[in-house]
XYZ file of C-alpha atoms in Angstrom:
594
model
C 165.780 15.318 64.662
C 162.495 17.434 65.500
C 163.571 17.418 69.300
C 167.159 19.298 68.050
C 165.407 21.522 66.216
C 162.851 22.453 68.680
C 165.377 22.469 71.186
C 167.906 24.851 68.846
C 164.876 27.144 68.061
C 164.232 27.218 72.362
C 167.789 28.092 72.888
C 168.188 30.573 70.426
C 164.390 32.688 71.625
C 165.778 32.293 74.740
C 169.332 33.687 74.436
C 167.480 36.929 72.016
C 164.575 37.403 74.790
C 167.089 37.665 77.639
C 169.719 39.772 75.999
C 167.154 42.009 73.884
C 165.688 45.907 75.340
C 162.424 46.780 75.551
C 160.574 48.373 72.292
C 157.431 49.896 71.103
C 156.097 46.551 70.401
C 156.974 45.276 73.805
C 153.612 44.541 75.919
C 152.720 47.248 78.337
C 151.086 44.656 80.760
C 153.188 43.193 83.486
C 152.728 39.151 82.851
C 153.430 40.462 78.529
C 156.924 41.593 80.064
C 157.745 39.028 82.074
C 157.025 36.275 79.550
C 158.612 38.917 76.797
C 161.427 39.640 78.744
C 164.397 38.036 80.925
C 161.945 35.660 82.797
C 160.760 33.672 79.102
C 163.683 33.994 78.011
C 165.398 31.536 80.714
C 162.330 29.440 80.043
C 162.838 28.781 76.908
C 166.160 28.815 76.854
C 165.856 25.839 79.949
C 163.298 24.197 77.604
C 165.599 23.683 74.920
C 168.788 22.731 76.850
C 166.448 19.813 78.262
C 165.099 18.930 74.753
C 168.961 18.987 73.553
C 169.870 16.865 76.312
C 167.360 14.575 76.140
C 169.489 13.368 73.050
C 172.516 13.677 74.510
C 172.706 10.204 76.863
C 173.113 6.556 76.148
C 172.114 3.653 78.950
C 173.773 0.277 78.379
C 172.413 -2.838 79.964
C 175.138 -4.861 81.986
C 174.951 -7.612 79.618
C 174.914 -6.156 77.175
C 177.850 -3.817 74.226
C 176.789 -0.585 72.806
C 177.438 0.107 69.306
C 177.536 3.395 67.679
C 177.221 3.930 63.677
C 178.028 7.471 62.959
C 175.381 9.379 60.624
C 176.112 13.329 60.510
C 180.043 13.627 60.106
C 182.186 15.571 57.843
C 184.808 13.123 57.316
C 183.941 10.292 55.238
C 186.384 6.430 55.768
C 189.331 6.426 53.859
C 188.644 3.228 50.367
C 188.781 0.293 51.873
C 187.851 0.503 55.459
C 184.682 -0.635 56.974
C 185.517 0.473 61.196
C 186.000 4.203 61.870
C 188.906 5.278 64.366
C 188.377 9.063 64.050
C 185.141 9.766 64.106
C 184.006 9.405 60.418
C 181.506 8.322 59.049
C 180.177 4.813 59.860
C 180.776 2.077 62.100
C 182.940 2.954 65.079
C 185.568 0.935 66.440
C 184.602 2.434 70.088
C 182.137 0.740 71.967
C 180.344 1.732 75.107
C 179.969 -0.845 78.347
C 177.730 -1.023 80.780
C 176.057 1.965 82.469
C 175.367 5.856 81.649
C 177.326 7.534 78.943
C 176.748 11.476 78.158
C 177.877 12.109 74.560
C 176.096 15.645 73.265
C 173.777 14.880 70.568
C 174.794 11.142 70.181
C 171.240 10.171 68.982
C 171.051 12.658 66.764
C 174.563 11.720 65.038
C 174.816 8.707 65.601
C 172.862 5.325 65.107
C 173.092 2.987 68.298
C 172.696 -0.647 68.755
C 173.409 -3.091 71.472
C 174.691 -6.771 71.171
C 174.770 -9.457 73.775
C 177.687 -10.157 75.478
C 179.829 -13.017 73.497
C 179.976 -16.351 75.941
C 181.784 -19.376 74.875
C 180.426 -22.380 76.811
C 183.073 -25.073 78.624
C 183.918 -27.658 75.269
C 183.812 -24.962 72.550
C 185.597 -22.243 71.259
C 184.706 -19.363 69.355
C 186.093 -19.139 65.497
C 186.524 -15.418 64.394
C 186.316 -13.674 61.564
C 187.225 -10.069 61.106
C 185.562 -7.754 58.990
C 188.098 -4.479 58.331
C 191.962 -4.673 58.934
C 195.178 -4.730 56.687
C 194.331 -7.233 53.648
C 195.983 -10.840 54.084
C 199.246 -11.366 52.456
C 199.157 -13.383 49.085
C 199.292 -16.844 49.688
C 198.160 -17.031 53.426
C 195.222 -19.204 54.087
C 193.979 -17.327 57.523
C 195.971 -14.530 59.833
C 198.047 -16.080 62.446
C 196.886 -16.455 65.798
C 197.738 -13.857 68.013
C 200.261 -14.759 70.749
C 198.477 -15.062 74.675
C 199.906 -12.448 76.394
C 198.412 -9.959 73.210
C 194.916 -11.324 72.592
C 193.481 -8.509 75.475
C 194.563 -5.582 73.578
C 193.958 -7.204 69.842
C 190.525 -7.902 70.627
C 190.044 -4.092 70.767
C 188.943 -2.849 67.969
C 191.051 0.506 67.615
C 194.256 -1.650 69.122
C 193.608 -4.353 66.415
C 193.116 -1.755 63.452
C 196.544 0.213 64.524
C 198.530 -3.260 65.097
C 198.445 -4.541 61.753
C 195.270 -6.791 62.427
C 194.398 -9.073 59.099
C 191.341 -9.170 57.672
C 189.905 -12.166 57.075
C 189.726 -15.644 59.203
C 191.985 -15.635 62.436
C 193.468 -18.704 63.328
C 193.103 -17.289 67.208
C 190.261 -18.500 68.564
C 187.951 -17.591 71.690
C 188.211 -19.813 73.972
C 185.463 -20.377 76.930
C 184.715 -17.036 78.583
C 182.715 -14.037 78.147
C 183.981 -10.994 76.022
C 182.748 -8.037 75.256
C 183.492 -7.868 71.381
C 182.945 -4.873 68.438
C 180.801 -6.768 66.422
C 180.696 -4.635 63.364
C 184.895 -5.606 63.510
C 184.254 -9.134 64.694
C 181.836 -12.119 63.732
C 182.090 -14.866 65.811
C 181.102 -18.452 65.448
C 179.343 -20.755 67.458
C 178.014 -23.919 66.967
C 178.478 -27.784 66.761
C 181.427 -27.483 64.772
C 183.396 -25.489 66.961
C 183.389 -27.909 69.831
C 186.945 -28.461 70.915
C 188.945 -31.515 69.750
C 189.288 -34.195 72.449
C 191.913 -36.857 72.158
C 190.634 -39.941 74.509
C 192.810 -42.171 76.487
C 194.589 -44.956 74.468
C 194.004 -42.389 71.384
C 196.521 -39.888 69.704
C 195.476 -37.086 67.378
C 197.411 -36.656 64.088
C 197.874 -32.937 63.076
C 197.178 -31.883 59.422
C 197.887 -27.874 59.792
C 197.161 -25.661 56.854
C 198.349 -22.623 58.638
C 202.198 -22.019 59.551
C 203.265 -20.035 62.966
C 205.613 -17.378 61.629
C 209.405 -17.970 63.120
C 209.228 -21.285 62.458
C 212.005 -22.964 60.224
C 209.745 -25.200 58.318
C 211.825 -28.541 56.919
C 210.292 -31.424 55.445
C 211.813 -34.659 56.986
C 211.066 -38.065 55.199
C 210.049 -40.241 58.083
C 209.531 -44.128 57.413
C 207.721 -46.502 59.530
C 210.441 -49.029 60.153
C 214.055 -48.121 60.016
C 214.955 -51.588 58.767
C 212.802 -52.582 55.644
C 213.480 -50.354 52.556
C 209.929 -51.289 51.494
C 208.453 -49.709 54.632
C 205.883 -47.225 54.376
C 207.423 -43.881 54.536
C 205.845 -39.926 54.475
C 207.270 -36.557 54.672
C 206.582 -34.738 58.213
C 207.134 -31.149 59.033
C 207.448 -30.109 62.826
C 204.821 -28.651 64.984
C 203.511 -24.879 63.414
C 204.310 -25.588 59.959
C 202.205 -26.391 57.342
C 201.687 -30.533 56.275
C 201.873 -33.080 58.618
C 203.306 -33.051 62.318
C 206.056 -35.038 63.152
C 204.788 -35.145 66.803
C 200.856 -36.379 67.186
C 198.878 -34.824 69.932
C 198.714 -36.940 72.887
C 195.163 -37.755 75.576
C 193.898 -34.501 76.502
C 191.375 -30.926 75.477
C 192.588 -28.863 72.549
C 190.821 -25.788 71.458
C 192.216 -26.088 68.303
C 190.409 -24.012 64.952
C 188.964 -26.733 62.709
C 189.657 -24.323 59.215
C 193.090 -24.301 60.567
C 193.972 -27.762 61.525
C 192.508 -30.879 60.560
C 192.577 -34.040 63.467
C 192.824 -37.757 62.901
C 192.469 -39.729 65.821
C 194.451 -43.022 65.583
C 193.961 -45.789 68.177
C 196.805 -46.711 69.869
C 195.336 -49.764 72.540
C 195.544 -53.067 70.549
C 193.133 -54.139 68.210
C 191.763 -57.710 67.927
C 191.299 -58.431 63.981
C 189.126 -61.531 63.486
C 189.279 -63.689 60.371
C 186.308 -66.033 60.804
C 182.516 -67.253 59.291
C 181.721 -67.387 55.683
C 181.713 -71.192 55.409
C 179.730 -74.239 55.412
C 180.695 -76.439 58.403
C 180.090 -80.576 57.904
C 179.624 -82.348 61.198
C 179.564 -86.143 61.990
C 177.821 -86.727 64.923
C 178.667 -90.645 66.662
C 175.877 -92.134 69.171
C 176.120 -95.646 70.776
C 172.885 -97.338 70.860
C 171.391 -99.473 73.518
C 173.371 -102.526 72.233
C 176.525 -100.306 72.117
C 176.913 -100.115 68.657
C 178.427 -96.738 67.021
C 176.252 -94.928 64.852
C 177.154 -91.556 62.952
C 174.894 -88.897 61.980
C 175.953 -86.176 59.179
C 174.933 -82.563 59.432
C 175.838 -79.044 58.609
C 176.102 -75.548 59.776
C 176.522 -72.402 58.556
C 178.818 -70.406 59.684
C 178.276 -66.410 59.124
C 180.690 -63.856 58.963
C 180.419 -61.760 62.131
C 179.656 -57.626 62.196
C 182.979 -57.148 63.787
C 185.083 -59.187 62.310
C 187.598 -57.922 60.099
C 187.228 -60.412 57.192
C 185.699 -64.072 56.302
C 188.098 -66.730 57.311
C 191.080 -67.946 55.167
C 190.510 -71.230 53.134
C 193.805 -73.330 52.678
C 194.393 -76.449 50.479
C 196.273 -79.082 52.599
C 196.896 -82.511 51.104
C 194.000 -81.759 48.257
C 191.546 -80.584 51.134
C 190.061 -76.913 50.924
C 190.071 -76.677 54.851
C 188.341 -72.874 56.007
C 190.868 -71.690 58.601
C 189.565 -69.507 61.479
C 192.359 -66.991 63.001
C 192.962 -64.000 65.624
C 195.467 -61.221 64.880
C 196.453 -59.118 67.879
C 197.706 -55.859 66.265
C 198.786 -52.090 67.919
C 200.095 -49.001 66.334
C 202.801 -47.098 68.130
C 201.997 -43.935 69.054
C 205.335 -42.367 67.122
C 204.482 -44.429 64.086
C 200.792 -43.002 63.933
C 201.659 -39.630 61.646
C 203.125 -41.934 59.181
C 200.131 -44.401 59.162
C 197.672 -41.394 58.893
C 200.022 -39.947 55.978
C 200.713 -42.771 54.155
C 197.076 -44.632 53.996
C 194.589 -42.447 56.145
C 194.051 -44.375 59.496
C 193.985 -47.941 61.119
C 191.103 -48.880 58.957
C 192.879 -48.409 55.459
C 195.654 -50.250 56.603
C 193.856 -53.039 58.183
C 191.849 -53.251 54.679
C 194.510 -52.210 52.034
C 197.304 -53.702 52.997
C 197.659 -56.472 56.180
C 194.318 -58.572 55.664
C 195.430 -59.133 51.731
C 198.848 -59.950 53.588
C 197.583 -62.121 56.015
C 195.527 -64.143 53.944
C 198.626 -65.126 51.666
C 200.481 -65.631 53.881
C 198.074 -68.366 56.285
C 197.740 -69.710 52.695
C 201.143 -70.084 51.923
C 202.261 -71.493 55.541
C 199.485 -73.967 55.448
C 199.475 -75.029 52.660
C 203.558 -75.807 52.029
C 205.818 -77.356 54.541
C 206.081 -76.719 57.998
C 208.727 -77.472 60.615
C 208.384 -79.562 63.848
C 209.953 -80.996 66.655
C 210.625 -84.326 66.689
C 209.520 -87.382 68.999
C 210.143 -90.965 69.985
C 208.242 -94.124 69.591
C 206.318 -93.443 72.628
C 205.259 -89.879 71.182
C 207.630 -87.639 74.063
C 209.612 -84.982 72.571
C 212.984 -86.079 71.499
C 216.218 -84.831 74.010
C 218.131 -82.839 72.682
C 215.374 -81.316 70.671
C 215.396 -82.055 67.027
C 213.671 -80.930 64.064
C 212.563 -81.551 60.692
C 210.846 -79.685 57.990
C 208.472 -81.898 56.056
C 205.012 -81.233 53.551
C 202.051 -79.992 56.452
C 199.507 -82.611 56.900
C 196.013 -81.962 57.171
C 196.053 -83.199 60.999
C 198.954 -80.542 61.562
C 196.253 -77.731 62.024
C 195.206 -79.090 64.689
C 197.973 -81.353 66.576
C 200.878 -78.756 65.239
C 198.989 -75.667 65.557
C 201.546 -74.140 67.247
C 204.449 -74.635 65.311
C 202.149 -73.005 62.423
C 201.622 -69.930 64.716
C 205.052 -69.339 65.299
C 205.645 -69.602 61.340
C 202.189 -67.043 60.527
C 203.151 -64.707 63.157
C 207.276 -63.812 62.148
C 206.431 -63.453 58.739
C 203.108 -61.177 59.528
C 205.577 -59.044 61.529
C 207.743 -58.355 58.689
C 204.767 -57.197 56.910
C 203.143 -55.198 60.060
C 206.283 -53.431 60.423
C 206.306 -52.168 56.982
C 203.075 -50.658 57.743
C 204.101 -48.723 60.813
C 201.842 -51.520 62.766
C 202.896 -54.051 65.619
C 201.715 -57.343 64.993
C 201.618 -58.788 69.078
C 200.440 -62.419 68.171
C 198.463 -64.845 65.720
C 196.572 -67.636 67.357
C 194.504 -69.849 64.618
C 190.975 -71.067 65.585
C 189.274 -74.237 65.286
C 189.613 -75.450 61.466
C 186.728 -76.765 59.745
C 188.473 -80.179 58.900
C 186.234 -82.000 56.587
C 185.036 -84.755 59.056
C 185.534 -87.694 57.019
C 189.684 -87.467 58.229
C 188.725 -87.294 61.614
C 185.426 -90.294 62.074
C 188.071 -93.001 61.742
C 189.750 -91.129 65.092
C 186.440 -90.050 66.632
C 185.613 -94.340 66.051
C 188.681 -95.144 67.884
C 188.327 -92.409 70.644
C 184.565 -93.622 71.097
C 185.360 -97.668 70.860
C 188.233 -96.979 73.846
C 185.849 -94.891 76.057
C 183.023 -97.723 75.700
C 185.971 -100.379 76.319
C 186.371 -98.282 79.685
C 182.947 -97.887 80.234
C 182.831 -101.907 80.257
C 185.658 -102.485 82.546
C 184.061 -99.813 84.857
C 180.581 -101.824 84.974
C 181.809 -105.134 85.734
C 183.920 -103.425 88.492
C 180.591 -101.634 89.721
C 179.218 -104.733 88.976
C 181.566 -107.076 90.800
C 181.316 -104.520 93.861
C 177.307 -104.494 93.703
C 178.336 -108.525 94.606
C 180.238 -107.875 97.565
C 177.556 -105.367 98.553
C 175.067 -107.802 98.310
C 177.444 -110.307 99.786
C 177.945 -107.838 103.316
C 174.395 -106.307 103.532
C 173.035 -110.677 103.645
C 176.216 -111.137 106.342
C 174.840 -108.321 108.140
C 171.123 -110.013 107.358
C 172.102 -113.189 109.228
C 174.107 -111.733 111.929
C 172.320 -112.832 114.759
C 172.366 -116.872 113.393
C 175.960 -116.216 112.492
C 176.917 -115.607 116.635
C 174.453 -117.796 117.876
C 176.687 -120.630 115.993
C 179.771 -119.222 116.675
C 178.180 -119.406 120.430
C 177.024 -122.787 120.790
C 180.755 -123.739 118.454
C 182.327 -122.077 121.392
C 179.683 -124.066 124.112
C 180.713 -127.421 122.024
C 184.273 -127.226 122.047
C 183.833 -126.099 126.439
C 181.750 -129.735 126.374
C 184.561 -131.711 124.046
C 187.267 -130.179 126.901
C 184.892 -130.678 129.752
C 184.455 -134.368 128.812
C 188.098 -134.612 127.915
C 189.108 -133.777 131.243
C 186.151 -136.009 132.717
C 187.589 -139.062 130.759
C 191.093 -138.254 132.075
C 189.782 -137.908 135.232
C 188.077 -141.473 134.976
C 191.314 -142.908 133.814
C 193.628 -141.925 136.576
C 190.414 -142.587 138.761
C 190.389 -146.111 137.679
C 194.016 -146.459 137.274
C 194.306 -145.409 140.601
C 191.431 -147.844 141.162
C 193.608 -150.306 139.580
C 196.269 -150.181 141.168
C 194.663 -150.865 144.679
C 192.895 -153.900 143.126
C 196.123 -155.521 142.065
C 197.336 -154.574 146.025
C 194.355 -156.100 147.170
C 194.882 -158.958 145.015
C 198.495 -159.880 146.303
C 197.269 -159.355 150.001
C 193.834 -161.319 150.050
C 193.841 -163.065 146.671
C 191.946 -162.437 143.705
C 188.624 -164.677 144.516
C 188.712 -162.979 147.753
C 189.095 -159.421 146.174
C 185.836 -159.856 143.637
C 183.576 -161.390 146.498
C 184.339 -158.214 148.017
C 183.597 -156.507 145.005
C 180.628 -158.005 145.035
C 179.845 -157.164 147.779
C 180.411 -153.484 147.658
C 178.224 -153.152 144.654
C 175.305 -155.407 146.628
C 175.709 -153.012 149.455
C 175.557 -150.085 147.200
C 172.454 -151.665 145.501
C 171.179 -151.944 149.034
C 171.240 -148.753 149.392
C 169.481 -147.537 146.617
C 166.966 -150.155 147.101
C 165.869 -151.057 150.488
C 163.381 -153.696 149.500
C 165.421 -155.663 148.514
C 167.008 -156.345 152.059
C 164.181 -158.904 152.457
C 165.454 -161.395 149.559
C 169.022 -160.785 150.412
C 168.240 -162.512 154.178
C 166.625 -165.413 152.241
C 169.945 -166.126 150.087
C 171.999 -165.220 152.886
C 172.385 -167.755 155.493
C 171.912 -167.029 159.255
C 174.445 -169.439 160.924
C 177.940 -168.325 161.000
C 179.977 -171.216 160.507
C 183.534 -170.427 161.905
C 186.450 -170.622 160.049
C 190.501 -169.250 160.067
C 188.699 -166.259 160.829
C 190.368 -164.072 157.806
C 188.292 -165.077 154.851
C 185.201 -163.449 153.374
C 182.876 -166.013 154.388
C 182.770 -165.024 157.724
C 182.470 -161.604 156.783
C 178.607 -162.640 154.787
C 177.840 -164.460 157.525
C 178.058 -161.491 159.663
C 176.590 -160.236 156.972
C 173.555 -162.110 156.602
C 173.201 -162.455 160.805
C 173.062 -158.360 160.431
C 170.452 -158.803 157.852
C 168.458 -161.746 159.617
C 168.159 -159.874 162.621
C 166.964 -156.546 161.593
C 164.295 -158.513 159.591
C 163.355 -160.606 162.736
C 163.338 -157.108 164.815
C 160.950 -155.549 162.187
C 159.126 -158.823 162.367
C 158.644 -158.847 166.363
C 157.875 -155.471 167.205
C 154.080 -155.556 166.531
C 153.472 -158.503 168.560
C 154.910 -157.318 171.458
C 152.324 -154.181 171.269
């Protein structure tokens, strides 16, 4: 304010020493009449257009919004306003961007301040609030978000104030950018809360709006979650840009939707695995053959706890006296058009799981087991009868485990009925392993265990029997060498048996042959004739062998011939006996005549 001053009081010496005449009290010196005169008057009139000027420019960083707050005006804002569009008093709605702006005397009348730049990050939006515009209508929660192709224009300040902008929360939110915003007209939010609303795959997001698009014919339609049960849950829906429920859920994707305005319930649409199991004692009989293959049994017992994710403890059912704890599975998936009805009716998934289908299923597994149950029936053998017959009978303790499925089939239609009250699909029930008390099953487990040993038996005397023949081959295969040295020398003694065999048939013929010439030598020379020459082959043949005894033969044989009819065998051993004589007398003379 002392700079305008100065500066008016320059300006104004200035203008009166250029424009004013000499006087009496002017200085007679030269330099007194320059500086009194023309020459300080442009010098102070320069000093005090710079010192006026000096006040008269605003710089504005590029990041950043000037702001100007009128002080010095004449015009006050009209009751009620808090922005000023004509240059009143106050808060302007015209802001100044980057860069040099020349407005005279602007720090002198006016206050200025700079704000950042507004940037909404990728994943949030920006929720607005406006401080001055028309007042909100009675009734209305928030002012309506402004259409698309608008929201340039209404997020000046001026355009906003003359366009029937409301004041209060906007439903219209920033979405991620940069803007260059009046912030005396707008506050903007911007933190964890205003993240944008993501619906995940295998999700859909049910829309509670408390804000209505204007245009919109809002009807309430009673929508039930199955079109055939009366007793099915049902909930009144409006559709999309109304206020209450929407008829249509949001499906996988990025909304940047304002969390004041609407309020999202994510409802899981993949299917669900609900697990009834744990919160029991479980008896065991253990059976152990000893060394002498007798059956022993051995009792003990586990706990069995109910697991973090399951959805409850498991069932107990009474069969034939017995409180048996019954372990199931329930496969379970909520349609994606029946979600706004779940959400309406009970809140989510989880209340319906807890309120109203695990109370259901648990009577239901009760009832089932624990009443009559229908099966196929069979022959004497045990095969399935053909054609396939049935009959509905009591259910036996044994049925949870050899009928299960029958059971199943029972359990699962009548959970459906109850699922599709609920606006849920049921897919399947499969029961678990029951905790049979194990006295009803040791008898069985006795039976099973006596048969296996009975095989185990047969299967060691066969092992046993085959060790034999084992031992039997590998002691063949010990004494193979004796084994073909017999078979040899068999095979030598039957060649001999043959060989001797055809000797003694040999000999036969040989002497029947021999025989035969005998009995022709008998009926030409006679039979005493025949064995004197006999004899007298086998002396000859003795002869031979046995020279020596030539000498004794001359001595029995006599020397003279006597003659006879000349055709009988005495003359033949006296020629005989001459032969003899006289080799023995030549042997006998043959040294004396040396």
């Amino acid at each position: 304010m002392l700079e305008v001053l100065i500066g008016i009081i320059a300006v104004v010496a200035g203008i009166i020493m250029i424009v004013r005449r000499p006087g009496p009290s002017t200085p007679t010196s030269r330099m007194g009449r320059l500086l009194y005169g023309p020459l300080g008057g442009i010098i102070a009139l320069g000093i005090g257009l710079f010192m006026l000027a000096s006040t008269s420019f605003i710089f504005v960083d590029a990041n950043q919004v000037g702001h100007l707050k009128r002080i010095y005006a004449f015009k006050e804002l009209p009751p009620g306003r808090i922005i000023a569009l004509n240059g009143e008093k106050g808060p302007q709605a015209e802001i100044l961007g980057p860069g040099f702006h020349f407005i005279p005397l602007v720090r002198v009348l006016y206050d200025f301040e700079e704000f950042d730049v507004v940037t909404i990050p990728e994943g949030y939006y920006g929720q607005l609030t406006t401080l001055d515009g028309q007042a909100m209508p009675s009734g209305m929660f928030m002012a309506p978000a402004i259409p698309d192709e608008d929201m340039g224009d209404m997020l000046k300040a001026d355009v906003f104030l003359t366009k029937g902008g409301l004041r209060g929360p906007q439903e219209t939110v920033l979405k991620p950018g940069q803007y260059r915003l009046n912030r005396y007209l707008f506050d903007v939010r911007l933190d964890e809360n205003t993240n944008a609303t993501v619906i995940p795959a295998g999700h859909v997001g049910v829309v509670k709006s408390n804000v209505s698009q204007p245009g919109i014919n809002c009807v309430e339609e009673e929508v039930s979650a199955s079109q055939v049960s009366r007793e099915a849950l049902s909930v009144p829906l409006v559709p999309r840009g109304c206020v209450g429920i929407w008829k249509d859920p949001l499906f996988p994707g990025a909304y940047y939707l304002n969390r004041q305005a609407y309020e999202v319930t994510l409802v899981d649409t993949r299917v669900q695995t609900w697990e009834y199991k744990g919160g029991y004692t479980k008896r065991i009989i253990d059976l152990s053959v000893d060394q002498e293959g007798d059956i022993k049994q051995t009792e003990r017992s586990v706990n069995e706890p109910v697991p973090n994710d399951a959805a409850d403890k498991a069932v107990f059912v009474k069969v034939e006296g017995w409180d048996i704890p019954l372990e199931l599975r329930a496969l379970v998936q909520v349609d994606p058009t029946n979600a706004p009805v779940v959400v309406g009716s009970v809140g989510g998934l989880e209340e319906i799981e807890n309120r109203i289908l695990t109370p259901a299923i648990r009577s239901i597994v009760r009832n089932v087991a624990g009443a009559s149950i229908r099966v196929q029936d069979k022959d004497a053998n045990g095969a399935v009868a053909s054609p396939a017959t049935y009959t509905v009978r009591p259910t036996r303790v044994l049925d949870l485990i050899e009928n299960r499925d029958a059971l199943e089939q029972t359990i699962e239609a009548q959970i459906k009925v109850e699922g599709n009250k609920a606006g849920v699909d049921i897919r399947e029930i499969r029961l678990g392993e029951p905790a049979i008390p194990p006295e009803l099953l040791v008898s069985r487990l006795r039976v099973q265990l006596a048969d296996q040993l009975s095989i185990a038996y047969e299967r060691e005397t066969d092992a046993q029997q085959k060790r034999i023949e084992t031992e039997q081959a590998r002691s063949t295969a010990d004494e193979q060498p004796r084994l073909v040295e017999a078979q040899i020398a068999v095979q030598v003694a039957n060649q001999r048996e043959q060989e001797r065999a055809a000797l003694g048939r040999a000999e036969r013929q040989y002497l029947e042959e021999l025989a035969r010439g005998q009995r022709a030598q008998v009926d030409v020379l006679g039979q005493d004739r025949v064995a004197l020459l006999q004899a007298l082959e086998k002396l000859l043949a003795s002869l031979e062998r046995k020279p020596e005894l030539v000498g004794l033969v001359g001595k029995l044989v006599p020397n003279t011939i006597v003659g006879g009819d000349g055709a009988g065998l005495a003359g033949a051993a006296a020629l005989l006996g001459a032969s003899i004589g006289g080799q023995n007398t030549g042997q006998q003379s043959k040294p004396a005549g040396q």
